[in-house]
Amino acid sequence: MTPFARATTALQLLAIDPVRLGGMVLRARSGPARDGVIALLSDDTLRLHPALPTEALEGGVDVATSLAQGQMVRHRGMLSHGCSTLLLAMAERTPPLMVTTLALALESDSKSALIALDEGVEEDEKIPFGLSDRLAFHITLDGLGQADIEPMPQSARSAELGSVQTPDHVIDDLVTLAVSLGIDSLRAPYLALCAAQAHAALNRRSSVTTEDITAAAELVLAPRATRLPAPPEEVDDTPEPERSETPNETPENIALPDEILLQAIQTALPPDLLDKTGSNTARNAKGSGAGRKRVGNRRGRPLPARDGAPRGDQPRVDLMATLRAAIPWQGLRRRETGHTGVRPLIRPSDLRYKRYQELSDRLLVFAVDASGSAAMARLAEAKGAVELLLAEAYARRDHVALISFRGAEAELLLPPTRSLVQTKRRLAALPGGGGTPLAAGLKLGLETAEQADRRGLSPVLIVLTDGRSNVALDGSGHRGRAAEDSTAVARQIAQAGVETIVIDCGKRPDRSLSQLAVSLRGHYASLPRADARSLSDAVTTALDS
């Protein structure tokens, strides 16, 4: 099937069995192909946005009506309208709370099919696994244009699903196929089975055939694959016992045709499958591209209000949330106080305060000591730590830069980037050896951080060294002057408000480095046997503290 044919077939199968199949992930930027698929949706389609509050989805208290009637009145949420299709735009940005809400709706025998539009630009921008795992079909329309749009086949709403028979061994075959493709989710073979049954009903068949199984494998299992299936084993040429020939295929002799099935699956495999490591990358994706979250009470994306005055000056009272908390108690309070007016009785415990979630990009500036005999080992571990952090950094909107200081100067080896491919290329061969110009490394780190701050990033300077600074800013090999220059630059970094982390890579903790961390007003960690993972964990712990 062509990519557009997969999308139209998936819509037909969802019309037959929306409860078990759940929906479809449609990865495509805005264009004729995506608009063509959306145009095929029924008129009874409800559009959702990832910024919708939970009350809009599940329902809540109608404040105006409750105040007018003197009793609590709830309004219906969007998920209770009974629409046949839910269309979620920018699904890769869905916050965890909304993911949970939609997942519960899909698990509650909802008659609505969810179409999640994945509009991510980067490969790391993916729909959260908790949502995508519950949607049977994952269709990609990248690169398609007006000429690729195909007409919609016949309607599928009249197909009857209950009369379709399924041989028992088909379930075992689908599970085995999922394992061979590196799929670790148990929902995948179940959704493939449901798709095969719906495909049989679509074609007016009373039992599942190899054509249905092939279509289900192409639509459900292939997009989830994380590795290529193993080639079929050589068949023994020993003659088999004669058996009676049957002109038609029956449920008792259906078997997955390896060559035809694998050929159909390979046409729908993800194009970057060879770059994957065998784990389910959709599950390993850490988020939705929403960035590092900082909760405050002044600015940012609104969050649900909470009781208790938050930290900070002049917290804002959320009037609507306060009224919702006070309305259920009005009758009891009026009887207690004898109050007969229409003004609601508000108590301090009813107060709810506004909260906001501010999202910001962060730049991790690694200043690595590339001097001395341990330079190569230290650089190798720093390189591994940078790659690990960057591979996990997209969900936090992190950028990475790398500074190497050795000899008499410091050098910016890797400008701020989020590209893992570019990072690996730049880190392939790093220079090492010579003196330790720690002051020069700190100075270049400060300049890089200030440039990032002017661009709207939040810089974090991470220094990896063994503490033996012996080169001053002017390039002279004077230990005393080198220490003074390092302390002076450290104070400049502290005054600039740059967050810093000092990682001591020496065999023994160096007191001068702990004092340097104090001058920087930053974190200090001693890792005498540091490897890439321990460095990554140390940085992550310091950033989260």
Coordinates of C-alpha atoms in Angstrom, one line a residue:
M1 CA 0.0 0.0 0.0
T2 CA 1.1 3.6 -0.6
P3 CA 1.3 5.9 2.5
F4 CA -2.0 7.6 1.6
A5 CA -3.7 4.3 1.0
R6 CA -2.5 3.2 4.5
A7 CA -4.2 6.3 5.9
T8 CA -7.5 5.8 4.2
T9 CA -7.5 2.1 5.1
A10 CA -6.8 2.9 8.7
L11 CA -9.8 5.3 8.7
Q12 CA -12.0 2.6 7.3
L13 CA -10.9 0.1 10.0
L14 CA -11.5 2.7 12.7
A15 CA -15.0 3.3 11.4
I16 CA -15.6 -0.5 11.9
D17 CA -14.0 -0.9 15.4
P18 CA -13.1 2.4 17.1
V19 CA -13.4 1.0 20.6
R20 CA -10.6 -1.6 20.3
L21 CA -8.4 0.1 17.7
G22 CA -8.4 3.5 19.6
G23 CA -7.2 5.7 16.8
M24 CA -4.3 6.8 14.5
V25 CA -1.1 8.7 14.8
L26 CA -0.7 10.8 11.7
R27 CA 2.8 12.2 11.4
A28 CA 2.8 15.0 8.8
R29 CA 3.3 18.7 8.5
S30 CA 0.6 20.9 7.2
G31 CA 0.1 20.3 3.5
P32 CA -2.2 18.8 0.8
A33 CA -1.7 15.2 1.9
R34 CA -2.6 15.8 5.6
D35 CA -5.5 18.1 4.6
G36 CA -6.7 15.3 2.3
V37 CA -6.8 12.8 5.1
I38 CA -8.5 15.3 7.5
A39 CA -11.1 16.0 4.9
L40 CA -12.1 12.3 4.9
L41 CA -13.1 12.5 8.6
S42 CA -16.8 12.6 9.5
D43 CA -18.6 15.8 10.1
D44 CA -19.0 14.7 13.7
T45 CA -15.4 15.5 14.5
L46 CA -14.3 17.4 17.7
R47 CA -11.0 19.3 17.5
L48 CA -8.8 19.3 20.6
H49 CA -5.7 21.3 21.5
P50 CA -2.9 20.2 23.9
A51 CA -3.3 23.4 25.9
L52 CA -6.9 22.6 26.9
P53 CA -7.5 22.4 30.7
T54 CA -8.6 19.1 32.2
E55 CA -12.0 20.6 33.2
A56 CA -12.7 21.4 29.5
L57 CA -12.2 17.7 28.7
E58 CA -13.8 16.0 31.7
G59 CA -16.3 18.7 32.8
G60 CA -16.4 20.7 36.0
V61 CA -18.4 23.1 38.1
D62 CA -20.5 25.7 36.2
V63 CA -19.8 28.7 38.5
A64 CA -22.4 31.1 37.0
T65 CA -25.3 28.6 37.1
S66 CA -24.3 27.4 40.5
L67 CA -24.3 30.9 41.9
A68 CA -27.7 31.6 40.3
Q69 CA -29.4 28.4 41.5
G70 CA -27.7 28.2 44.9
Q71 CA -26.5 24.7 44.4
M72 CA -23.6 23.1 42.6
V73 CA -24.2 22.5 38.9
R74 CA -21.6 20.7 36.8
H75 CA -21.1 21.1 33.0
R76 CA -20.3 18.3 30.6
G77 CA -16.8 18.0 29.3
M78 CA -15.8 17.7 25.6
L79 CA -15.1 14.0 25.9
S80 CA -18.7 13.3 27.0
H81 CA -20.2 14.8 23.8
G82 CA -20.1 11.4 22.1
C83 CA -18.4 12.6 18.9
S84 CA -17.3 9.8 16.5
T85 CA -13.8 11.3 16.0
L86 CA -11.5 13.4 18.2
L87 CA -8.8 15.3 16.3
L88 CA -5.8 16.3 18.5
A89 CA -3.5 18.9 16.9
M90 CA 0.2 19.2 17.9
A91 CA -0.1 16.0 19.7
E92 CA 3.7 15.8 20.3
R93 CA 3.2 18.7 22.8
T94 CA 0.6 16.9 24.9
P95 CA 1.3 17.4 28.6
P96 CA 1.3 14.4 30.9
L97 CA -2.0 15.2 32.6
M98 CA -3.8 15.4 29.3
V99 CA -2.1 12.2 28.1
T100 CA -3.6 10.5 31.2
T101 CA -7.0 11.9 30.6
L102 CA -7.1 10.8 27.0
A103 CA -5.7 7.4 27.9
L104 CA -8.5 6.8 30.4
A105 CA -11.1 7.9 27.9
L106 CA -9.7 5.4 25.3
E107 CA -9.7 2.6 28.0
S108 CA -13.3 3.3 29.0
D109 CA -14.9 1.8 25.9
S110 CA -15.3 5.3 24.3
K111 CA -17.0 5.2 20.8
S112 CA -14.7 8.0 19.7
A113 CA -11.6 7.4 17.6
L114 CA -8.6 9.6 18.3
I115 CA -6.6 11.1 15.4
A116 CA -3.4 12.5 16.9
L117 CA -1.6 14.8 14.5
D118 CA 2.2 14.6 15.0
E119 CA 3.6 17.8 13.7
G120 CA 7.1 17.5 15.1
V121 CA 10.1 18.8 13.1
E122 CA 12.9 16.9 14.8
E123 CA 13.1 13.1 15.1
D124 CA 13.0 13.4 18.9
E125 CA 9.6 15.2 18.7
K126 CA 7.2 12.3 19.2
I127 CA 3.9 11.7 20.8
P128 CA 4.1 10.5 24.4
F129 CA 4.3 6.7 24.5
G130 CA 1.3 6.5 26.9
L131 CA -0.9 7.9 24.2
S132 CA 0.7 6.5 21.0
D133 CA 0.8 2.9 22.4
R134 CA -3.0 2.9 22.6
L135 CA -3.5 4.0 19.0
A136 CA -3.4 1.2 16.6
F137 CA -2.2 2.9 13.4
H138 CA 1.0 5.0 12.9
I139 CA 1.0 6.6 9.5
T140 CA 3.6 8.9 8.1
L141 CA 2.8 11.3 5.2
D142 CA 6.1 13.2 5.0
G143 CA 7.1 14.2 1.5
L144 CA 3.6 13.6 -0.1
G145 CA 2.0 16.2 -2.2
Q146 CA -1.2 16.8 -4.1
A147 CA -0.4 14.2 -6.7
D148 CA -0.3 11.4 -4.0
I149 CA -3.9 11.9 -2.8
E150 CA -6.1 9.0 -3.7
P151 CA -9.8 8.7 -3.6
M152 CA -11.5 7.2 -0.5
P153 CA -12.7 3.6 -1.0
Q154 CA -16.2 2.5 -0.2
S155 CA -17.8 3.2 3.2
A156 CA -17.1 0.7 5.9
R157 CA -19.7 1.6 8.5
S158 CA -22.1 -1.2 7.4
A159 CA -19.5 -3.9 7.9
E160 CA -20.3 -6.4 10.7
L161 CA -17.4 -7.3 12.9
G162 CA -19.1 -9.8 15.2
S163 CA -19.3 -12.6 12.7
V164 CA -15.5 -12.7 11.9
Q165 CA -13.8 -16.0 13.0
T166 CA -10.1 -16.0 13.9
P167 CA -7.9 -19.2 14.1
D168 CA -6.1 -19.6 17.4
H169 CA -2.6 -19.9 15.9
V170 CA -2.9 -16.4 14.3
I171 CA -2.5 -14.9 17.7
D172 CA 0.7 -16.8 18.3
D173 CA 2.0 -15.8 14.9
L174 CA 1.3 -12.1 15.5
V175 CA 3.1 -12.2 18.9
T176 CA 6.1 -14.0 17.3
L177 CA 6.2 -11.5 14.5
A178 CA 6.1 -8.6 17.0
V179 CA 9.0 -10.1 18.9
S180 CA 11.0 -10.5 15.7
L181 CA 10.5 -6.8 14.9
G182 CA 11.8 -5.8 18.4
I183 CA 8.4 -4.6 19.7
D184 CA 8.1 -4.9 23.4
S185 CA 4.6 -3.6 23.9
L186 CA 1.9 -6.3 24.4
R187 CA -0.7 -3.9 23.0
A188 CA 0.9 -4.1 19.5
P189 CA 0.0 -7.8 18.6
Y190 CA -3.5 -7.3 20.2
L191 CA -4.1 -4.2 18.1
A192 CA -2.8 -6.1 15.0
L193 CA -5.3 -8.9 15.7
C194 CA -8.2 -6.3 16.0
A195 CA -7.0 -4.7 12.8
A196 CA -7.0 -8.1 11.0
Q197 CA -10.5 -8.8 12.1
A198 CA -11.7 -5.4 11.1
H199 CA -10.0 -5.8 7.7
A200 CA -11.8 -9.1 7.2
A201 CA -15.1 -7.4 8.0
L202 CA -14.3 -4.6 5.6
N203 CA -13.9 -7.1 2.8
R204 CA -17.1 -9.0 3.8
R205 CA -15.1 -12.2 4.9
S206 CA -16.4 -14.5 7.6
S207 CA -12.9 -15.4 8.8
V208 CA -9.4 -13.9 8.9
T209 CA -7.2 -14.7 6.0
T210 CA -3.5 -14.1 5.1
E211 CA -4.5 -10.9 3.3
D212 CA -6.0 -9.5 6.5
I213 CA -3.0 -10.5 8.6
T214 CA -0.6 -8.9 6.0
A215 CA -2.6 -5.7 6.1
A216 CA -2.6 -5.6 9.9
A217 CA 1.1 -6.3 10.1
E218 CA 1.8 -3.5 7.6
L219 CA -0.5 -1.0 9.4
V220 CA 0.2 -1.8 13.0
L221 CA 3.4 -3.7 13.5
A222 CA 5.7 -2.3 10.9
P223 CA 5.6 1.4 12.1
R224 CA 6.5 0.1 15.6
A225 CA 9.5 -2.0 14.5
T226 CA 12.8 -1.3 16.1
R227 CA 14.9 -3.8 14.2
L228 CA 14.8 -5.7 10.9
P229 CA 13.2 -9.2 11.1
A230 CA 15.6 -12.1 10.8
P231 CA 15.7 -13.8 7.4
P232 CA 13.7 -17.0 7.1
E233 CA 15.5 -20.2 7.8
E234 CA 16.4 -22.6 5.0
V235 CA 13.7 -25.1 4.3
D236 CA 14.6 -28.8 4.3
D237 CA 14.1 -30.3 0.9
T238 CA 12.9 -33.6 2.3
P239 CA 9.6 -34.6 0.7
E240 CA 6.6 -34.1 2.9
P241 CA 3.8 -36.6 3.3
E242 CA 1.1 -36.2 0.8
R243 CA -2.0 -34.4 1.9
S244 CA -5.3 -33.6 0.3
E245 CA -5.5 -30.4 -1.6
T246 CA -8.3 -27.9 -0.8
P247 CA -9.2 -25.3 -3.4
N248 CA -10.1 -22.7 -0.8
E249 CA -8.3 -21.5 2.3
T250 CA -9.8 -22.5 5.5
P251 CA -9.1 -21.4 9.1
E252 CA -7.3 -24.6 9.8
N253 CA -4.5 -24.2 7.2
I254 CA -3.8 -20.4 7.3
A255 CA -0.2 -19.7 7.9
L256 CA 1.8 -16.5 7.7
P257 CA 3.6 -16.4 4.3
D258 CA 7.1 -15.3 5.2
E259 CA 8.2 -13.9 1.9
I260 CA 5.0 -12.0 1.1
L261 CA 4.5 -10.8 4.7
L262 CA 8.1 -9.6 5.2
Q263 CA 8.0 -7.8 1.8
A264 CA 4.8 -6.0 2.9
I265 CA 6.3 -5.1 6.3
Q266 CA 9.6 -3.8 4.8
T267 CA 7.7 -1.3 2.6
A268 CA 6.2 0.2 5.8
L269 CA 9.3 0.1 8.1
P270 CA 10.5 3.4 9.5
P271 CA 13.2 4.9 7.3
D272 CA 15.6 5.3 10.2
L273 CA 15.3 1.8 11.5
L274 CA 18.9 0.9 10.9
D275 CA 19.9 3.8 13.2
K276 CA 18.0 2.3 16.1
T277 CA 19.5 0.2 18.8
G278 CA 16.9 -2.4 19.3
S279 CA 14.8 -0.7 22.0
N280 CA 11.4 0.8 21.4
T281 CA 12.4 4.4 20.6
A282 CA 8.9 5.6 21.1
R283 CA 8.9 4.4 24.6
N284 CA 12.4 5.9 25.2
A285 CA 11.3 9.3 24.1
K286 CA 11.3 11.4 27.2
G287 CA 8.6 13.9 26.4
S288 CA 6.8 16.0 24.1
G289 CA 9.2 18.8 23.4
A290 CA 7.6 21.0 26.1
G291 CA 11.0 22.0 27.6
R292 CA 12.4 22.2 31.1
K293 CA 9.5 23.2 33.4
R294 CA 9.8 25.9 36.1
V295 CA 6.7 26.5 38.2
G296 CA 6.0 30.1 39.3
N297 CA 3.2 32.4 40.2
R298 CA 3.8 35.3 37.8
R299 CA 4.2 34.3 34.2
G300 CA 4.2 31.3 31.8
R301 CA 1.6 28.7 30.8
P302 CA -1.3 28.5 33.3
L303 CA -1.5 25.5 35.5
P304 CA -4.4 24.2 37.7
A305 CA -4.8 26.4 40.8
R306 CA -3.7 25.1 44.2
D307 CA -4.6 26.0 47.8
G308 CA -2.0 27.5 50.1
A309 CA -0.1 30.7 49.3
P310 CA 2.8 29.8 47.0
R311 CA 6.3 31.1 47.5
G312 CA 7.1 34.5 46.1
D313 CA 5.9 38.0 46.4
Q314 CA 2.2 38.9 45.8
P315 CA 0.6 35.6 44.7
R316 CA -2.4 36.0 42.5
V317 CA -5.8 34.7 43.7
D318 CA -7.6 32.5 41.2
L319 CA -11.2 33.8 41.5
M320 CA -12.9 31.1 39.6
A321 CA -11.1 28.3 41.4
T322 CA -11.8 29.9 44.7
L323 CA -15.5 30.1 43.9
R324 CA -15.5 26.4 42.9
A325 CA -14.0 25.5 46.2
A326 CA -16.5 27.6 48.2
I327 CA -19.8 26.8 46.4
P328 CA -20.3 23.3 47.8
W329 CA -20.2 24.6 51.4
Q330 CA -22.6 27.6 51.0
G331 CA -25.7 25.8 52.3
L332 CA -24.0 24.6 55.4
R333 CA -22.3 27.9 56.1
R334 CA -25.6 29.8 55.7
R335 CA -27.3 27.6 58.2
E336 CA -24.4 28.0 60.6
T337 CA -24.2 31.8 60.4
G338 CA -27.8 32.6 59.6
H339 CA -26.7 34.6 56.6
T340 CA -29.5 35.3 54.1
G341 CA -27.8 37.5 51.5
V342 CA -26.8 36.4 48.0
R343 CA -23.1 37.2 48.6
P344 CA -21.1 33.9 48.8
L345 CA -19.4 33.1 52.1
I346 CA -15.6 32.8 51.4
R347 CA -13.2 31.5 54.0
P348 CA -9.4 31.5 53.9
S349 CA -9.3 27.8 53.3
D350 CA -11.2 28.4 50.0
L351 CA -8.5 30.6 48.5
R352 CA -6.8 29.2 45.4
Y353 CA -3.8 30.8 43.9
K354 CA -2.7 30.9 40.3
R355 CA 0.4 29.0 39.1
Y356 CA 2.2 29.2 35.8
Q357 CA 4.7 26.9 34.1
E358 CA 7.5 28.7 32.3
L359 CA 9.4 26.9 29.6
S360 CA 12.9 27.9 28.7
D361 CA 15.7 26.5 26.6
R362 CA 18.9 25.7 28.4
L363 CA 22.5 25.6 27.2
L364 CA 25.0 23.1 28.9
V365 CA 28.5 24.5 28.3
F366 CA 31.1 21.8 29.0
A367 CA 34.6 23.2 29.8
V368 CA 36.9 20.1 29.7
D369 CA 40.5 20.0 30.8
A370 CA 42.4 18.5 27.9
S371 CA 45.9 18.8 29.5
G372 CA 48.2 16.3 31.0
S373 CA 48.6 12.5 30.8
A374 CA 45.0 11.8 31.6
A375 CA 43.7 14.1 28.9
M376 CA 42.6 11.4 26.4
A377 CA 40.7 9.3 29.0
R378 CA 39.0 12.5 30.4
L379 CA 38.1 13.7 26.9
A380 CA 36.7 10.3 26.0
E381 CA 34.4 10.3 29.0
A382 CA 33.5 13.9 28.5
K383 CA 32.6 13.1 24.9
G384 CA 30.4 10.2 26.0
A385 CA 28.7 12.3 28.7
V386 CA 28.0 15.0 26.1
E387 CA 26.4 12.5 23.8
L388 CA 24.3 10.9 26.5
L389 CA 23.1 14.3 27.8
L390 CA 22.3 15.5 24.3
A391 CA 20.5 12.3 23.4
E392 CA 18.2 12.8 26.4
A393 CA 18.1 16.6 26.2
Y394 CA 15.3 17.3 23.7
A395 CA 12.5 16.9 26.2
R396 CA 14.2 19.6 28.4
R397 CA 15.0 21.9 25.4
D398 CA 18.7 21.6 26.2
H399 CA 21.5 22.7 23.9
V400 CA 25.1 21.6 24.3
A401 CA 28.5 23.4 23.7
L402 CA 32.0 22.0 24.4
I403 CA 35.1 24.0 25.3
S404 CA 38.6 22.4 25.5
F405 CA 41.4 24.2 27.4
R406 CA 45.0 23.0 27.1
G407 CA 48.4 24.5 26.5
A408 CA 48.1 28.3 26.8
E409 CA 44.5 28.9 25.6
A410 CA 40.9 27.6 25.4
E411 CA 39.0 26.7 22.3
L412 CA 35.3 26.4 21.5
L413 CA 35.2 22.9 19.8
L414 CA 31.4 22.6 19.6
P415 CA 29.2 25.7 19.3
P416 CA 25.8 25.5 20.9
T417 CA 23.8 22.8 19.1
R418 CA 21.0 20.3 19.6
S419 CA 22.1 18.1 16.7
L420 CA 23.4 14.8 17.9
V421 CA 24.9 14.0 14.4
Q422 CA 26.8 17.3 14.4
T423 CA 28.0 16.6 18.0
K424 CA 29.4 13.2 17.1
R425 CA 31.2 14.6 14.1
R426 CA 32.8 17.4 16.0
L427 CA 33.8 15.1 18.9
A428 CA 35.4 12.4 16.7
A429 CA 38.9 13.6 17.3
L430 CA 39.7 15.9 20.2
P431 CA 43.3 17.3 20.9
G432 CA 45.0 16.7 24.2
G433 CA 48.2 17.4 26.2
G434 CA 50.1 20.5 27.4
G435 CA 49.5 22.8 30.3
T436 CA 46.2 23.6 32.2
P437 CA 44.9 27.1 31.4
L438 CA 41.9 26.8 33.8
A439 CA 41.4 30.6 33.8
A440 CA 41.2 30.7 30.0
G441 CA 38.7 27.9 30.0
L442 CA 36.5 29.7 32.6
K443 CA 36.8 33.0 30.7
L444 CA 35.7 31.4 27.4
G445 CA 32.9 29.6 29.2
L446 CA 31.7 33.0 30.6
E447 CA 31.7 34.5 27.2
T448 CA 29.8 31.6 25.7
A449 CA 27.3 31.8 28.6
E450 CA 26.8 35.5 28.1
Q451 CA 26.1 35.1 24.4
A452 CA 23.6 32.4 25.1
D453 CA 21.9 34.6 27.7
R454 CA 21.5 37.4 25.2
R455 CA 19.9 34.8 22.8
G456 CA 17.3 33.9 25.5
L457 CA 18.9 30.7 26.7
S458 CA 19.6 29.7 30.3
P459 CA 23.3 28.8 30.4
V460 CA 24.9 26.2 32.7
L461 CA 28.7 26.0 32.9
I462 CA 30.1 22.5 33.6
V463 CA 33.8 22.3 34.4
L464 CA 35.7 19.0 34.2
T465 CA 39.3 19.2 35.5
D466 CA 41.7 17.7 38.0
G467 CA 42.5 21.1 39.6
R468 CA 46.1 21.5 38.7
S469 CA 45.9 25.0 37.1
N470 CA 49.4 26.2 36.0
V471 CA 48.9 28.6 33.1
A472 CA 47.8 32.2 33.7
L473 CA 45.6 34.3 31.4
D474 CA 48.6 35.9 29.8
G475 CA 50.0 32.5 28.9
S476 CA 52.8 32.4 31.5
G477 CA 53.5 29.3 33.5
H478 CA 53.1 30.8 36.9
R479 CA 51.0 28.6 39.3
G480 CA 50.2 31.4 41.8
R481 CA 49.1 33.9 39.1
A482 CA 47.1 31.1 37.4
A483 CA 45.2 30.4 40.6
E484 CA 44.5 34.1 41.1
D485 CA 43.3 34.5 37.6
S486 CA 41.0 31.5 38.0
T487 CA 39.5 32.9 41.2
A488 CA 39.0 36.3 39.6
V489 CA 37.2 34.8 36.6
A490 CA 35.1 32.6 38.9
R491 CA 33.9 35.7 40.7
Q492 CA 32.9 37.3 37.4
I493 CA 30.9 34.2 36.6
A494 CA 29.2 34.2 40.0
Q495 CA 28.3 37.9 39.6
A496 CA 26.9 37.2 36.1
G497 CA 24.5 34.7 37.7
V498 CA 25.6 31.8 35.6
E499 CA 24.8 28.4 37.2
T500 CA 27.9 26.3 37.4
I501 CA 28.9 22.7 38.2
V502 CA 32.6 21.7 39.0
I503 CA 33.4 18.1 38.5
D504 CA 36.7 17.0 40.0
C505 CA 38.1 14.2 37.9
G506 CA 41.4 13.7 39.9
K507 CA 42.3 10.6 41.7
R508 CA 41.8 12.4 45.0
P509 CA 39.5 15.4 45.8
D510 CA 41.3 18.6 45.3
R511 CA 40.6 21.3 47.9
S512 CA 41.3 24.1 45.4
L513 CA 38.5 22.9 43.2
S514 CA 36.0 22.9 46.1
Q515 CA 37.1 26.5 46.8
L516 CA 36.7 27.3 43.2
A517 CA 33.1 26.0 43.3
V518 CA 32.5 28.3 46.3
S519 CA 33.8 31.3 44.3
L520 CA 31.5 30.2 41.5
R521 CA 28.6 29.8 43.9
G522 CA 28.0 26.5 42.2
H523 CA 27.9 22.7 42.7
Y524 CA 30.9 20.5 43.4
A525 CA 31.2 16.8 42.7
S526 CA 34.3 14.5 43.0
L527 CA 34.3 11.6 40.5
P528 CA 37.7 10.0 40.6
R529 CA 36.5 7.0 38.5
A530 CA 34.2 9.0 36.3
D531 CA 32.8 7.4 33.2
A532 CA 30.3 8.8 30.7
R533 CA 27.2 7.5 32.6
S534 CA 28.4 8.7 36.0
L535 CA 29.2 12.1 34.6
S536 CA 25.8 12.4 32.9
D537 CA 24.1 11.3 36.1
A538 CA 26.1 13.8 38.2
V539 CA 25.2 16.6 35.9
T540 CA 21.5 15.7 35.8
T541 CA 21.4 15.4 39.6
A542 CA 23.0 18.8 40.1
L543 CA 20.7 20.4 37.6
D544 CA 17.6 19.0 39.3
S545 CA 18.7 20.0 42.8

